[in-house]
Structure formats: C-alpha cells, structure tokens
mmCIF file of C-alpha atoms in Angstrom:
data_model
loop_
_atom_site.group_PDB
_atom_site.id
_atom_site.type_symbol
_atom_site.label_atom_id
_atom_site.label_comp_id
_atom_site.label_asym_id
_atom_site.label_seq_id
_atom_site.Cartn_x
_atom_site.Cartn_y
_atom_site.Cartn_z
ATOM 1 C CA MET A 14 -0.124 -28.676 8.051
ATOM 2 C CA LYS A 15 -1.305 -25.551 5.944
ATOM 3 C CA GLN A 16 1.196 -23.497 8.073
ATOM 4 C CA LYS A 17 4.005 -25.821 7.265
ATOM 5 C CA LEU A 18 3.211 -25.869 3.531
ATOM 6 C CA PHE A 19 3.181 -22.137 3.542
ATOM 7 C CA PHE A 20 6.530 -21.853 5.277
ATOM 8 C CA THR A 21 8.102 -24.401 2.839
ATOM 9 C CA ILE A 22 6.901 -22.514 -0.147
ATOM 10 C CA LEU A 23 7.985 -19.223 1.413
ATOM 11 C CA PHE A 24 11.609 -20.191 2.259
ATOM 12 C CA ALA A 25 11.912 -22.174 -0.883
ATOM 13 C CA SER A 26 10.695 -19.265 -3.230
ATOM 14 C CA PHE A 27 12.972 -16.895 -1.180
ATOM 15 C CA GLY A 28 16.047 -19.005 -1.565
ATOM 16 C CA PHE A 29 15.415 -19.615 -5.359
ATOM 17 C CA SER A 30 15.093 -15.756 -6.014
ATOM 18 C CA GLY A 31 18.264 -15.214 -4.066
ATOM 19 C CA ILE A 32 20.060 -17.903 -6.234
ATOM 20 C CA ALA A 33 18.565 -16.663 -9.393
ATOM 21 C CA HIS A 34 19.804 -13.136 -8.410
ATOM 22 C CA TYR A 35 23.410 -13.953 -7.560
ATOM 23 C CA THR A 36 24.080 -16.405 -10.155
ATOM 24 C CA GLY A 37 23.003 -14.173 -12.907
ATOM 25 C CA MET A 38 20.041 -16.167 -14.349
ATOM 26 C CA SER A 39 17.841 -14.499 -17.002
ATOM 27 C CA ALA A 40 16.017 -11.425 -16.110
ATOM 28 C CA MET A 41 12.725 -12.923 -17.023
ATOM 29 C CA LEU A 42 13.469 -15.947 -14.638
ATOM 30 C CA GLN A 43 14.607 -13.488 -11.897
ATOM 31 C CA LEU A 44 11.430 -11.358 -12.211
ATOM 32 C CA ALA A 45 9.201 -14.387 -11.982
ATOM 33 C CA ALA A 46 11.087 -15.691 -9.022
ATOM 34 C CA CYS A 47 11.134 -12.194 -7.108
ATOM 35 C CA CYS A 48 7.414 -11.827 -7.688
ATOM 36 C CA ILE A 49 6.523 -15.188 -6.213
ATOM 37 C CA ALA A 50 8.941 -14.589 -3.305
ATOM 38 C CA ILE A 51 7.797 -11.030 -2.580
ATOM 39 C CA ILE A 52 3.971 -12.163 -2.683
ATOM 40 C CA PHE A 53 4.682 -15.211 -0.052
ATOM 41 C CA ALA A 54 7.016 -12.753 1.818
ATOM 42 C CA ALA A 55 4.221 -10.107 2.016
ATOM 43 C CA GLY A 56 1.758 -12.603 2.953
ATOM 44 C CA PHE A 57 4.175 -13.782 5.922
ATOM 45 C CA LEU A 58 4.460 -10.059 6.865
ATOM 46 C CA GLY A 59 0.592 -9.514 6.852
ATOM 47 C CA LYS A 60 0.123 -12.747 9.133
ATOM 48 C CA ALA A 61 2.842 -11.684 11.454
ATOM 49 C CA THR A 62 1.484 -8.050 11.608
ATOM 50 C CA GLU A 63 -2.009 -9.527 12.365
ATOM 51 C CA GLY A 64 -0.561 -11.429 15.275
ATOM 52 C CA VAL A 65 1.074 -8.400 16.692
ATOM 53 C CA ALA A 66 -1.965 -6.472 16.251
ATOM 54 C CA HIS A 67 -4.108 -8.775 18.237
ATOM 55 C CA TYR A 68 -1.836 -8.165 21.172
ATOM 56 C CA ALA A 69 -1.557 -4.355 20.671
ATOM 57 C CA GLY A 70 -5.246 -3.583 20.126
ATOM 58 C CA GLU A 71 -7.432 -2.781 17.209
ATOM 59 C CA ARG A 72 -6.550 0.786 16.624
ATOM 60 C CA ILE A 73 -2.855 0.381 16.952
ATOM 61 C CA GLY A 74 -3.092 -3.053 15.280
ATOM 62 C CA GLY A 75 -4.826 -1.327 12.014
ATOM 63 C CA PHE A 76 -1.966 1.145 11.881
ATOM 64 C CA LEU A 77 0.668 -1.569 12.173
ATOM 65 C CA ASN A 78 -1.037 -3.423 9.534
ATOM 66 C CA ALA A 79 -1.000 -0.448 7.210
ATOM 67 C CA THR A 80 2.575 0.356 8.070
ATOM 68 C CA PHE A 81 4.251 -3.090 7.651
ATOM 69 C CA GLY A 82 2.013 -3.668 4.743
ATOM 70 C CA ASN A 83 3.467 -0.716 3.117
ATOM 71 C CA ALA A 84 6.981 -1.765 3.984
ATOM 72 C CA ALA A 85 7.411 -3.598 0.711
ATOM 73 C CA GLU A 86 6.304 -0.714 -1.413
ATOM 74 C CA LEU A 87 8.504 1.775 0.616
ATOM 75 C CA ILE A 88 11.511 -0.436 0.477
ATOM 76 C CA ILE A 89 11.170 -0.963 -3.265
ATOM 77 C CA ALA A 90 10.649 2.722 -3.830
ATOM 78 C CA ILE A 91 13.932 3.688 -1.938
ATOM 79 C CA PHE A 92 16.025 1.372 -4.042
ATOM 80 C CA LEU A 93 14.325 3.083 -7.143
ATOM 81 C CA VAL A 94 15.073 6.594 -5.783
ATOM 82 C CA ARG A 95 18.538 5.387 -5.201
ATOM 83 C CA ASP A 96 18.764 4.358 -8.975
ATOM 84 C CA GLY A 97 17.318 7.816 -9.937
ATOM 85 C CA LEU A 98 14.233 6.125 -11.232
ATOM 86 C CA PHE A 99 11.846 8.867 -10.291
ATOM 87 C CA ASP A 100 9.161 8.491 -12.846
ATOM 88 C CA MET A 101 8.785 4.902 -11.829
ATOM 89 C CA VAL A 102 8.815 5.912 -8.046
ATOM 90 C CA LYS A 103 5.796 8.330 -8.661
ATOM 91 C CA ALA A 104 4.097 5.694 -10.726
ATOM 92 C CA SER A 105 4.349 3.179 -7.940
ATOM 93 C CA ILE A 106 2.839 5.758 -5.530
ATOM 94 C CA THR A 107 -0.021 6.346 -7.888
ATOM 95 C CA GLY A 108 -0.518 2.695 -8.244
ATOM 96 C CA SER A 109 -0.422 2.058 -4.463
ATOM 97 C CA ILE A 110 -3.109 4.785 -3.826
ATOM 98 C CA MET A 111 -5.159 3.389 -6.539
ATOM 99 C CA GLY A 112 -4.640 -0.335 -5.858
ATOM 100 C CA ASN A 113 -5.654 0.295 -2.088
ATOM 101 C CA LEU A 114 -8.571 2.319 -2.911
ATOM 102 C CA LEU A 115 -9.798 0.485 -5.878
ATOM 103 C CA LEU A 116 -8.449 -3.144 -5.909
ATOM 104 C CA VAL A 117 -7.891 -3.944 -2.105
ATOM 105 C CA LEU A 118 -10.954 -2.173 -1.004
ATOM 106 C CA GLY A 119 -12.900 -3.337 -3.998
ATOM 107 C CA LEU A 120 -11.999 -6.936 -3.437
ATOM 108 C CA SER A 121 -12.739 -6.712 0.299
ATOM 109 C CA VAL A 122 -16.334 -5.127 -0.182
ATOM 110 C CA LEU A 123 -17.087 -7.715 -2.790
ATOM 111 C CA VAL A 124 -16.303 -10.780 -1.132
ATOM 112 C CA GLY A 125 -17.539 -9.612 2.286
ATOM 113 C CA GLY A 126 -21.023 -8.381 0.377
ATOM 114 C CA LEU A 127 -21.358 -11.710 -1.153
ATOM 115 C CA LYS A 128 -21.164 -13.432 2.243
ATOM 116 C CA PHE A 129 -22.859 -10.883 4.197
ATOM 117 C CA ARG A 130 -25.808 -8.789 2.544
ATOM 118 C CA THR A 131 -24.789 -5.490 4.120
ATOM 119 C CA GLN A 132 -21.739 -4.635 6.145
ATOM 120 C CA HIS A 133 -21.250 -1.676 8.423
ATOM 121 C CA PHE A 134 -18.288 0.433 9.909
ATOM 122 C CA ASN A 135 -17.823 3.684 11.622
ATOM 123 C CA VAL A 136 -19.368 6.552 9.899
ATOM 124 C CA MET A 137 -17.201 9.147 11.624
ATOM 125 C CA MET A 138 -14.047 7.250 10.459
ATOM 126 C CA ALA A 139 -15.248 7.070 6.932
ATOM 127 C CA GLY A 140 -15.766 10.933 6.937
ATOM 128 C CA HIS A 141 -12.410 11.715 8.302
ATOM 129 C CA ASN A 142 -10.829 9.272 5.826
ATOM 130 C CA ALA A 143 -12.673 10.914 2.969
ATOM 131 C CA SER A 144 -11.266 14.428 4.218
ATOM 132 C CA LEU A 145 -7.660 13.355 4.487
ATOM 133 C CA MET A 146 -7.835 11.705 0.943
ATOM 134 C CA LEU A 147 -8.970 15.033 -0.510
ATOM 135 C CA LEU A 148 -6.131 16.843 1.456
ATOM 136 C CA ALA A 149 -3.684 14.385 -0.299
ATOM 137 C CA VAL A 150 -5.152 14.938 -3.625
ATOM 138 C CA ILE A 151 -5.121 18.762 -3.217
ATOM 139 C CA ALA A 152 -1.462 18.538 -2.032
ATOM 140 C CA LEU A 153 -0.440 16.521 -5.122
ATOM 141 C CA PHE A 154 -2.527 18.731 -7.445
ATOM 142 C CA ILE A 155 -0.917 22.225 -6.438
ATOM 143 C CA PRO A 156 2.699 21.424 -7.129
ATOM 144 C CA ALA A 157 1.714 20.148 -10.478
ATOM 145 C CA ILE A 158 -0.178 23.293 -11.402
ATOM 146 C CA PHE A 159 2.455 25.706 -10.247
ATOM 147 C CA ALA A 160 5.574 23.823 -11.356
ATOM 148 C CA ARG A 161 5.540 25.412 -14.813
ATOM 149 C CA SER A 162 6.038 28.868 -13.206
ATOM 150 C CA LEU A 163 8.820 27.707 -11.054
ATOM 151 C CA THR A 164 12.466 26.914 -11.720
ATOM 152 C CA THR A 165 13.962 23.397 -10.973
ATOM 153 C CA LYS A 166 15.412 24.566 -7.573
ATOM 154 C CA GLU A 167 12.278 26.324 -6.584
ATOM 155 C CA THR A 168 10.105 23.168 -7.515
ATOM 156 C CA ASP A 169 12.626 20.930 -5.418
ATOM 157 C CA THR A 170 12.260 23.361 -2.454
ATOM 158 C CA PHE A 171 8.555 23.496 -2.562
ATOM 159 C CA SER A 172 8.417 19.823 -2.889
ATOM 160 C CA ILE A 173 10.390 19.418 0.343
ATOM 161 C CA ILE A 174 8.097 21.833 2.114
ATOM 162 C CA VAL A 175 4.920 20.340 1.160
ATOM 163 C CA ALA A 176 6.402 16.906 2.055
ATOM 164 C CA CYS A 177 7.263 18.257 5.505
ATOM 165 C CA ILE A 178 3.787 19.729 5.829
ATOM 166 C CA LEU A 179 2.083 16.313 4.737
ATOM 167 C CA ILE A 180 4.111 14.380 7.274
ATOM 168 C CA VAL A 181 3.036 16.748 10.061
ATOM 169 C CA ALA A 182 -0.666 16.333 8.987
ATOM 170 C CA TYR A 183 -0.305 12.588 9.179
ATOM 171 C CA ILE A 184 1.265 12.588 12.625
ATOM 172 C CA LEU A 185 -1.757 14.947 13.672
ATOM 173 C CA TRP A 186 -4.160 12.359 12.410
ATOM 174 C CA LEU A 187 -2.444 9.709 14.208
ATOM 175 C CA ILE A 188 -2.804 11.687 17.526
ATOM 176 C CA PHE A 189 -6.308 12.376 16.682
ATOM 177 C CA SER A 190 -7.386 8.915 15.799
ATOM 178 C CA MET A 191 -5.399 6.905 18.393
ATOM 179 C CA VAL A 192 -5.247 9.504 21.362
ATOM 180 C CA THR A 193 -8.090 11.967 21.628
ATOM 181 C CA HIS A 194 -10.813 10.551 19.728
ATOM 182 C CA LYS A 195 -9.830 6.936 19.742
ATOM 183 C CA ASN A 196 -13.238 5.794 21.125
ATOM 184 C CA GLU A 197 -15.410 7.668 18.597
ATOM 185 C CA LEU A 198 -13.448 6.122 15.770
ATOM 186 C CA SER A 199 -13.484 2.499 16.910
ATOM 187 C CA ASN A 200 -15.657 -0.309 15.672
ATOM 188 C CA PRO A 201 -17.249 -1.807 18.820
ATOM 189 C CA ALA A 202 -19.148 -4.499 16.998
ATOM 190 C CA GLU A 203 -15.830 -5.947 15.854
ATOM 191 C CA GLN A 204 -14.417 -8.152 18.479
ATOM 192 C CA PRO A 205 -10.947 -10.104 18.159
ATOM 193 C CA ASP A 206 -11.184 -13.687 17.397
ATOM 194 C CA HIS A 207 -8.788 -15.461 19.628
ATOM 195 C CA HIS A 208 -8.891 -18.622 17.732
ATOM 196 C CA ASP A 209 -7.353 -16.866 14.579
ATOM 197 C CA ILE A 210 -3.994 -16.045 16.435
ATOM 198 C CA ALA A 211 -1.514 -19.053 16.074
ATOM 199 C CA TRP A 212 1.451 -17.248 17.539
ATOM 200 C CA SER A 213 2.567 -15.779 20.654
ATOM 201 C CA ARG A 214 3.256 -12.125 21.058
ATOM 202 C CA ASN A 215 7.030 -12.616 21.041
ATOM 203 C CA LYS A 216 6.948 -15.048 18.176
ATOM 204 C CA SER A 217 4.695 -12.682 16.254
ATOM 205 C CA ILE A 218 7.283 -9.918 16.842
ATOM 206 C CA LEU A 219 10.191 -12.138 15.737
ATOM 207 C CA TYR A 220 8.363 -13.192 12.566
ATOM 208 C CA LEU A 221 7.575 -9.474 11.824
ATOM 209 C CA ILE A 222 11.228 -8.760 11.957
ATOM 210 C CA ILE A 223 12.072 -11.640 9.723
ATOM 211 C CA ALA A 224 9.391 -10.912 7.075
ATOM 212 C CA THR A 225 10.339 -7.244 6.875
ATOM 213 C CA VAL A 226 14.047 -8.391 6.083
ATOM 214 C CA MET A 227 12.981 -10.837 3.530
ATOM 215 C CA VAL A 228 10.724 -8.180 1.886
ATOM 216 C CA GLY A 229 13.810 -5.895 1.743
ATOM 217 C CA PHE A 230 15.926 -8.380 0.095
ATOM 218 C CA THR A 231 13.360 -9.547 -2.442
ATOM 219 C CA SER A 232 12.489 -5.814 -3.043
ATOM 220 C CA GLU A 233 16.025 -5.051 -4.125
ATOM 221 C CA TRP A 234 16.240 -8.120 -6.348
ATOM 222 C CA LEU A 235 13.158 -7.098 -8.116
ATOM 223 C CA VAL A 236 14.132 -3.639 -8.895
ATOM 224 C CA GLY A 237 17.296 -4.970 -10.454
ATOM 225 C CA THR A 238 15.086 -6.961 -13.196
ATOM 226 C CA LEU A 239 12.780 -4.308 -13.880
ATOM 227 C CA ASP A 240 14.891 -2.196 -16.537
ATOM 228 C CA GLU A 241 15.255 -5.141 -18.790
ATOM 229 C CA PHE A 242 11.664 -6.337 -18.556
ATOM 230 C CA THR A 243 10.297 -2.769 -19.347
ATOM 231 C CA HIS A 244 12.354 -2.536 -22.526
ATOM 232 C CA ARG A 245 11.830 -6.188 -23.564
ATOM 233 C CA PHE A 246 8.029 -5.859 -23.605
ATOM 234 C CA GLY A 247 7.801 -2.197 -24.542
ATOM 235 C CA LEU A 248 6.124 -1.147 -21.464
ATOM 236 C CA SER A 249 6.088 2.319 -20.102
ATOM 237 C CA GLU A 250 7.465 2.966 -16.661
ATOM 238 C CA LEU A 251 4.018 4.423 -15.680
ATOM 239 C CA PHE A 252 2.260 1.009 -16.363
ATOM 240 C CA VAL A 253 5.005 -0.973 -14.598
ATOM 241 C CA GLY A 254 5.088 1.327 -11.587
ATOM 242 C CA ALA A 255 1.461 1.905 -11.199
ATOM 243 C CA PHE A 256 0.329 -1.656 -11.612
ATOM 244 C CA LEU A 257 3.085 -4.334 -11.693
ATOM 245 C CA ILE A 258 4.978 -2.981 -8.628
ATOM 246 C CA ALA A 259 1.842 -1.880 -6.826
ATOM 247 C CA ILE A 260 -0.121 -5.120 -7.069
ATOM 248 C CA VAL A 261 3.147 -7.158 -5.954
ATOM 249 C CA GLY A 262 3.705 -4.647 -3.067
ATOM 250 C CA ASN A 263 0.077 -4.540 -1.920
ATOM 251 C CA ALA A 264 -0.072 -8.344 -1.525
ATOM 252 C CA ALA A 265 -0.025 -7.952 2.300
ATOM 253 C CA GLU A 266 -3.128 -5.704 2.227
ATOM 254 C CA HIS A 267 -4.872 -8.097 -0.239
ATOM 255 C CA SER A 268 -4.694 -10.995 2.068
ATOM 256 C CA ALA A 269 -5.358 -9.355 5.430
ATOM 257 C CA ALA A 270 -8.282 -6.997 4.200
ATOM 258 C CA VAL A 271 -10.136 -9.672 2.180
ATOM 259 C CA PHE A 272 -9.900 -12.173 5.055
ATOM 260 C CA LEU A 273 -11.241 -9.534 7.427
ATOM 261 C CA ALA A 274 -14.199 -8.797 5.319
ATOM 262 C CA LEU A 275 -14.911 -12.393 5.209
ATOM 263 C CA LYS A 276 -15.067 -12.554 8.962
ATOM 264 C CA ASN A 277 -17.628 -9.539 8.740
ATOM 265 C CA LYS A 278 -14.878 -7.116 10.127
ATOM 266 C CA ILE A 279 -15.404 -4.686 7.177
ATOM 267 C CA GLY A 280 -14.422 -1.821 9.351
ATOM 268 C CA ALA A 281 -10.997 -3.150 10.013
ATOM 269 C CA ALA A 282 -10.779 -3.893 6.272
ATOM 270 C CA VAL A 283 -11.599 -0.466 4.943
ATOM 271 C CA GLU A 284 -9.197 0.699 7.722
ATOM 272 C CA ILE A 285 -6.431 -1.183 6.280
ATOM 273 C CA ALA A 286 -7.130 -0.281 2.566
ATOM 274 C CA VAL A 287 -8.069 3.484 3.088
ATOM 275 C CA GLY A 288 -5.472 3.905 5.934
ATOM 276 C CA SER A 289 -2.862 2.459 3.672
ATOM 277 C CA SER A 290 -3.502 4.861 0.912
ATOM 278 C CA LEU A 291 -3.450 7.678 3.432
ATOM 279 C CA GLN A 292 -0.245 6.524 4.617
ATOM 280 C CA ILE A 293 1.279 6.309 1.084
ATOM 281 C CA ALA A 294 0.115 9.752 0.344
ATOM 282 C CA LEU A 295 0.832 11.646 3.586
ATOM 283 C CA PHE A 296 3.793 9.807 4.706
ATOM 284 C CA VAL A 297 5.471 7.581 2.283
ATOM 285 C CA ALA A 298 5.582 9.772 -0.632
ATOM 286 C CA PRO A 299 6.829 12.601 1.530
ATOM 287 C CA VAL A 300 9.429 10.501 3.186
ATOM 288 C CA LEU A 301 10.868 9.486 -0.281
ATOM 289 C CA VAL A 302 11.090 13.305 -1.343
ATOM 290 C CA ILE A 303 13.156 13.725 1.767
ATOM 291 C CA VAL A 304 15.369 10.649 1.339
ATOM 292 C CA SER A 305 15.858 11.589 -2.121
ATOM 293 C CA TYR A 306 17.128 14.958 -0.884
ATOM 294 C CA PHE A 307 19.660 13.552 1.366
ATOM 295 C CA MET A 308 20.868 11.070 -1.467
ATOM 296 C CA GLY A 309 21.790 14.322 -3.443
ATOM 297 C CA ASN A 310 19.348 14.154 -6.019
ATOM 298 C CA THR A 311 15.813 15.589 -4.970
ATOM 299 C CA MET A 312 12.805 13.924 -6.407
ATOM 300 C CA ASN A 313 10.164 16.473 -6.770
ATOM 301 C CA ILE A 314 6.448 15.924 -5.800
ATOM 302 C CA VAL A 315 5.016 16.969 -9.289
ATOM 303 C CA PHE A 316 2.992 14.166 -10.808
ATOM 304 C CA THR A 317 1.850 13.844 -14.259
ATOM 305 C CA THR A 318 -1.749 14.573 -15.605
ATOM 306 C CA TYR A 319 -2.293 10.756 -16.032
ATOM 307 C CA GLU A 320 -1.231 10.024 -12.332
ATOM 308 C CA LEU A 321 -3.258 12.787 -10.959
ATOM 309 C CA ALA A 322 -6.336 11.823 -12.747
ATOM 310 C CA GLY A 323 -5.968 8.163 -11.390
ATOM 311 C CA ILE A 324 -5.565 9.410 -7.977
ATOM 312 C CA GLY A 325 -8.309 11.993 -8.099
ATOM 313 C CA VAL A 326 -10.825 9.469 -9.678
ATOM 314 C CA SER A 327 -10.019 6.711 -7.106
ATOM 315 C CA ALA A 328 -10.153 9.043 -4.089
ATOM 316 C CA PHE A 329 -13.489 10.371 -5.554
ATOM 317 C CA ILE A 330 -15.289 7.088 -6.039
ATOM 318 C CA ALA A 331 -13.990 5.550 -2.741
ATOM 319 C CA LYS A 332 -15.291 8.562 -0.981
ATOM 320 C CA SER A 333 -18.733 8.126 -2.661
ATOM 321 C CA ILE A 334 -19.017 4.572 -1.786
ATOM 322 C CA SER A 335 -17.740 4.638 1.867
ATOM 323 C CA LYS A 336 -19.332 7.885 3.077
ATOM 324 C CA ASP A 337 -22.421 6.108 4.495
ATOM 325 C CA GLY A 338 -20.682 3.788 6.622
ATOM 326 C CA SER A 339 -22.124 0.675 4.996
ATOM 327 C CA THR A 340 -21.114 -1.669 1.950
ATOM 328 C CA ASN A 341 -22.701 -4.186 -0.163
ATOM 329 C CA TRP A 342 -21.089 -6.393 -3.041
ATOM 330 C CA PHE A 343 -22.122 -4.133 -5.854
ATOM 331 C CA GLU A 344 -19.949 -1.341 -4.572
ATOM 332 C CA GLY A 345 -17.180 -3.454 -4.538
ATOM 333 C CA ALA A 346 -17.822 -4.449 -8.020
ATOM 334 C CA LEU A 347 -17.902 -0.603 -9.025
ATOM 335 C CA LEU A 348 -14.543 -0.193 -7.460
ATOM 336 C CA LEU A 349 -12.823 -3.041 -9.359
ATOM 337 C CA VAL A 350 -14.487 -1.934 -12.819
ATOM 338 C CA VAL A 351 -12.850 1.574 -12.296
ATOM 339 C CA TYR A 352 -9.582 -0.182 -11.516
ATOM 340 C CA ILE A 353 -9.807 -2.211 -14.606
ATOM 341 C CA ILE A 354 -10.662 0.808 -16.673
ATOM 342 C CA LEU A 355 -7.577 2.726 -15.273
ATOM 343 C CA GLY A 356 -5.380 -0.248 -15.971
ATOM 344 C CA ILE A 357 -6.170 -0.385 -19.561
ATOM 345 C CA ALA A 358 -5.770 3.380 -20.059
ATOM 346 C CA PHE A 359 -2.277 3.280 -18.184
ATOM 347 C CA PHE A 360 -1.326 0.085 -20.435
ATOM 348 C CA LEU A 361 -2.240 1.989 -23.750
ATOM 349 C CA VAL A 362 -0.511 5.438 -22.586
#
C-alpha cells in the first residue's frame, strides 16, 4: 500500500512539473513543482539503487548508491554549465560536499545515535576517507592561491590538468577499495537484510534507469526556473547553488543514509555520505571542468574564499568525528550545528 502511494505521488508530481514547464506556468509554481518532483524522483532513485546494491554486494552497492545518488546533482550541473552559470555550478559543488559531510552524515549519525547508544564502522575506511578529503581540499585550494599569478588561458589549462589528476586519483581509490584491499575495508558486522528488498534484480535495474531519466528531465526543468527565482527574492547564486540545489540534489543520499543508520548500518551510511562527497570533489567537479572544455567555454576550478572555507571546515570536522570509527548522537548534532552556521553565513553574503 505504501509503495503504491509512493508511485502515485511520484508520477503525479513528475507529470504536473512537466505540464507546468511546457505550458509556461509561473516560475514560482514551476520551481515548487520541480522541487517536489525531483525529491520523489531522487527517493525512487535511492530505492532502486538499494535494490541493485543488494544483488551486487556491499562494496559495489555503496559505490552505486553514491554514484546514482549524485546523478541528480551531476545532471543539474551539466545543464548549468551549458548555460554558462559557472558560479552557480561551483556553489552547487560546494553545497554538495558540505551537504553530504554535514547534513547527510549529521542526520544519519544523529538518528542512529538516538536509537543505538554507540555505532561502529571500519576505522581503516575512516582514515582513508579523511586522507582523500584532505587531498580534495588541497587540490581546490592550490588553483585558488595561484590563479592571481596566471592568465585566464593558463588558469583554464591548469584546471584541466588538475581535473585529470583528480579523476586518476579517484580511479586509484576505487581499485584500492574494491579490489586490492576490499576485505580490509569491509564492515563484516553489517549483514544485508533480505526482507528489505521488494524488487527483483532485473526490476531494480529497470527502475534505476527509469529513475535516472526522470531525474534528468526534472533537473532541466528546475534549472530553467532558477534565474527568475534568484532575482525575485534577491538571493545570491552562491546561496542558491550551495544550499537549495544541493539539498534537492542530495535527497537520495538523505533517505538512504538515514534509513541505514536506523538499521544500525552506520558503516554503510558513512560510506554513502563521505563517499558521495569524495565522488563530488574527485570525480564530478573534474568531469564538469572537462565537459565545459568540450562545450567550448572552459569552467576553471578556482573557487571563492567563501566556498573554500565551507569545504575546508566541513572536511575538518567530519574528519575529527569519524576518525575513531565510532559515532553517537551528539556528534551528529555537532555536524548539523556547523551546517546551520554555514547556511546563515552563505545567506547573508
């Protein structure tokens, strides 16, 4: 019954957002319809990914969850790149990293900690995740520091080189975590719950494809409403990209990670939240730089001071909380407090 209701709302919201877009309804109504539709589409995407993950195994499953969970953000960002809205793209990348490390991880740790006094996950995984996040922060800081001494063409070239290096680093991490050291990085205490899987393997794959297509359409419709929304309410592209787009785009991670934490699978929840941030920093952002190059207008990888501060603070506190391989509800509350503080700061800029 619940599944039937979910599908009814999913297709109704998707259909209405399409009608609102193609019939030229008011931008505000289109924005509201698109946000509702993309949240349900992202939830559908997360559920389908969870079904595929069950049959593919935990390590590959976690990767698929992060990958398809980021599909909404990547698709939105590609349309923004196409329209030349580079500042909003960088803000959405910043917001995605902050949202995953602070909001998604914070909610997961908080609700899991309220149900279970202390939750544990793989310490080695936590250490490597922390090192990779520091690599991402360093890779984003260096272009910003040296950009003033470079010409526009040199900055673009440097950005493409850094993007390629980050993609190679991410591929090496996948090989390390899924091939050469997959046993050391697993969470043996977390066993899959067969009662949670309602769909067969083939149906899960089919639903995954359908959900991705739905996210793609709703993402394009959403991007078309942002310009009027930003000007009407006097909001900066920084705030809209870092919080509105990021929260909507992170809906799949929100639901999947929180539900896993409630089942005492905090290792999988941490892997989704932190792994998704790593994928954004080491793969999605570099891919967008390369995509923009082939579109004829290269987006550099130089972030503003505010964006770098947000990413750096998020990585620092997430590393501090996850380094011991255990979590409790108070640590989740701390992550959410930092997210709220950054949200207020970005709103006031």
